[in-house]
Structure formats: C-alpha cells, structure tokens
PDB file of C-alpha atoms in Angstrom:
ATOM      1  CA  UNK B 258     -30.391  27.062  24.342  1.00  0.00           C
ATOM      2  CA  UNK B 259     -28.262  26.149  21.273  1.00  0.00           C
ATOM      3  CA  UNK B 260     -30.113  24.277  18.490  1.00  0.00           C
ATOM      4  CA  UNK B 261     -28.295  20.952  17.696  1.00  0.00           C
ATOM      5  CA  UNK B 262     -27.393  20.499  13.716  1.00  0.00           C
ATOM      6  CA  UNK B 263     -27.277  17.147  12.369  1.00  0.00           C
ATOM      7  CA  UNK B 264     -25.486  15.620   9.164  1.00  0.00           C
ATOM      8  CA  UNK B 265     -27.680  14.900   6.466  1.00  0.00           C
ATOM      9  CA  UNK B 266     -27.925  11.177   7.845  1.00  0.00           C
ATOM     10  CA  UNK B 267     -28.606  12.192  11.057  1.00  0.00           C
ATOM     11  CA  UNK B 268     -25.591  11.972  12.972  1.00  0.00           C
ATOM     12  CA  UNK B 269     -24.944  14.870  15.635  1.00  0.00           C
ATOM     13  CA  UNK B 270     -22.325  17.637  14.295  1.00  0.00           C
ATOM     14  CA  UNK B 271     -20.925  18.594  18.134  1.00  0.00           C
ATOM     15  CA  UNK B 272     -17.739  21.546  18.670  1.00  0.00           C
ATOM     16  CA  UNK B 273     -14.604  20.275  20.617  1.00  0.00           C
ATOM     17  CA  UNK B 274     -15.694  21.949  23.699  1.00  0.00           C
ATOM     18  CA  UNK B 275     -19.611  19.743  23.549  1.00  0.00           C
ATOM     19  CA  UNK B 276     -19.920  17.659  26.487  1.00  0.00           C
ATOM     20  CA  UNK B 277     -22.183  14.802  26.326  1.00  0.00           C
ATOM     21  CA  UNK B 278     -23.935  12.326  29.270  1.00  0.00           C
ATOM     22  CA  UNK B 279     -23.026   9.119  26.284  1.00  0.00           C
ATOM     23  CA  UNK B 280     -19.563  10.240  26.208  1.00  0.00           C
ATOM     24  CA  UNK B 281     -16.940   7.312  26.201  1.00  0.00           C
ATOM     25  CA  UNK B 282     -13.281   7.944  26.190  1.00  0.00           C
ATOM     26  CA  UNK B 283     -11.246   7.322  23.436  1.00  0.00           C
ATOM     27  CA  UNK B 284      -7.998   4.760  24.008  1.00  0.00           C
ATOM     28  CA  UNK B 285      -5.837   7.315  22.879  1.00  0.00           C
ATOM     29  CA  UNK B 286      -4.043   8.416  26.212  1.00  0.00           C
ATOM     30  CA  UNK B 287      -4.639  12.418  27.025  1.00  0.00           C
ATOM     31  CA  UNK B 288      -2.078  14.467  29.180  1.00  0.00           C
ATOM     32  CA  UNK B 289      -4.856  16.826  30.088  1.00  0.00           C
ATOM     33  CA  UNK B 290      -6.454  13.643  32.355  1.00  0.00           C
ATOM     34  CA  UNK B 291     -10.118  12.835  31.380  1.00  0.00           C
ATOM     35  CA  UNK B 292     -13.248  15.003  31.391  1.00  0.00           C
ATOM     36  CA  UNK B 293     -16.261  14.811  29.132  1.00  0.00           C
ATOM     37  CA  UNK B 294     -15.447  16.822  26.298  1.00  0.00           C
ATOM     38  CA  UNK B 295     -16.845  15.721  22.775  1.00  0.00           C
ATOM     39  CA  UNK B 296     -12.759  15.764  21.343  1.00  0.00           C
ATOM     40  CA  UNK B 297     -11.498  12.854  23.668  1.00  0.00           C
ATOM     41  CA  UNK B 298     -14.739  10.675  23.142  1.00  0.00           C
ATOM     42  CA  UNK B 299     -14.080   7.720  20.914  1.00  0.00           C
ATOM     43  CA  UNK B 300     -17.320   8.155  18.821  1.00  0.00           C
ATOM     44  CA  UNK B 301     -15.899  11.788  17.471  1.00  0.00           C
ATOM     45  CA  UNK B 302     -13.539  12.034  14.871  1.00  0.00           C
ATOM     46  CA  UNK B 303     -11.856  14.930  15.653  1.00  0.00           C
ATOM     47  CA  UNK B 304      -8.096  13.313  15.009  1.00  0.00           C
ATOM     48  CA  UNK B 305      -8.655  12.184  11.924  1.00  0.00           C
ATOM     49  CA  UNK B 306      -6.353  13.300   9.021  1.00  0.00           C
ATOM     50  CA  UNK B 307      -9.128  14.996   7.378  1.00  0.00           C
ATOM     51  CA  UNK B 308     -10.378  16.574  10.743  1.00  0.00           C
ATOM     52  CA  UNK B 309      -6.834  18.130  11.256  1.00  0.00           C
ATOM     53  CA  UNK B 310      -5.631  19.208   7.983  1.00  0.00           C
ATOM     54  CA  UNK B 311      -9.505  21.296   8.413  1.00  0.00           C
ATOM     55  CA  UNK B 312      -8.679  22.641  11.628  1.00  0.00           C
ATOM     56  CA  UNK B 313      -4.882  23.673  10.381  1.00  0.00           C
ATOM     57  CA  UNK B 314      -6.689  25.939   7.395  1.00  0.00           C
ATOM     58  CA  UNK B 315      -8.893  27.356   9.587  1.00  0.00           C
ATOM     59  CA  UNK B 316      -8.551  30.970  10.863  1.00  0.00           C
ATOM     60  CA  UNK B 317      -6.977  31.126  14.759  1.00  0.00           C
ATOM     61  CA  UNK B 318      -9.720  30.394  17.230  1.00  0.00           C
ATOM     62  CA  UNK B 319     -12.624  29.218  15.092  1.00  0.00           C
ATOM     63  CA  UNK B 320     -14.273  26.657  16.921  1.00  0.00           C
ATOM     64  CA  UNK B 321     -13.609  22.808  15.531  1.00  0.00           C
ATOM     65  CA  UNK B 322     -16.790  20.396  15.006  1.00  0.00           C
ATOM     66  CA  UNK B 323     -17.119  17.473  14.275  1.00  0.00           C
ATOM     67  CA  UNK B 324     -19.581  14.521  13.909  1.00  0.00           C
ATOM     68  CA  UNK B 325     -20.868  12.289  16.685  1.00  0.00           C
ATOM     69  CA  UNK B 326     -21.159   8.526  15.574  1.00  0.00           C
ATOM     70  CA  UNK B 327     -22.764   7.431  18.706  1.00  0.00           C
ATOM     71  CA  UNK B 328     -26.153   5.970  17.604  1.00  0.00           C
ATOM     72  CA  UNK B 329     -27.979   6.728  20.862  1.00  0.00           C
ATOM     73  CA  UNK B 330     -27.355  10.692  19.387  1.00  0.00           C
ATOM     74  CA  UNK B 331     -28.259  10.080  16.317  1.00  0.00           C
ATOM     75  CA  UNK B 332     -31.770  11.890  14.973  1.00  0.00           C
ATOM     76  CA  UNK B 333     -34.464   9.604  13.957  1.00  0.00           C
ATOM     77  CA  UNK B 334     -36.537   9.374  10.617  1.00  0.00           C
ATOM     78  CA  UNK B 335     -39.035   9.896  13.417  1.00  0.00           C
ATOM     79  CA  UNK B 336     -37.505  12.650  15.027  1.00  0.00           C
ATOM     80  CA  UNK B 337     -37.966  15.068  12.333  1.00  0.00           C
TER      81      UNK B 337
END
C-alpha cells in the first residue's frame, strides 16, 4: 500500500492518475468523458499556470502531483 504525503498544512499531495471516493468534477469540459481521476476533480490544481509550466520542465513520463484542497482529505492536527 502506498503511503499518502501531505503538504506541510496538511493538504493531500495526490499524482494525476489518484482516484478518490470525494472526487467532484471540475466544470471544465473533458473530451476523455468523466472518470474519477484526481486531474479532472475540481479540488486539484493540476491546470494551473504554475502546475503546467512544472509539468512542461519535467523529464518525459514523470508522474505529475499535485495538491488536494478537499478538506474532508485533509490530515488533522490530530491525525499525526
């Protein structure tokens, strides 16, 4: 089983191919049709200009993360 890393603040750090019971689609309209992949969920920010620019300096097939901002996956004070 994969350990889950967090942020320093808690949030979830998940890869573009995560899947997640919370996820929630983003408005953004995908050709691909919808499946439950961390990159199309709204609380990811994996199309951000920051997020991008990353991924294009990146070598070929590195995997992309990025953080979830859903609270209900966010690690507790109490968690750790």
């Amino acid at each position: 089983m994969k350990e889950k890393k967090y942020t320093p603040d808690g949030y979830l750090i998940v890869s573009e191919m995560d899947t997640c019971p919370l996820w929630e689609k983003d408005t953004i309209p995908c050709r691909c049709g919808w499946n439950n992949l961390c990159f199309f969920c709204r609380f990811t920010d994996f199309r951000t200009e920051k997020t991008i620019r990353r991924a294009e300096e990146m070598p070929r097939g590195e995997p992309l993360h990025s953080v979830c901002r859903n609270e209900k996956n966010r690690k507790s004070a109490s968690d750790t």
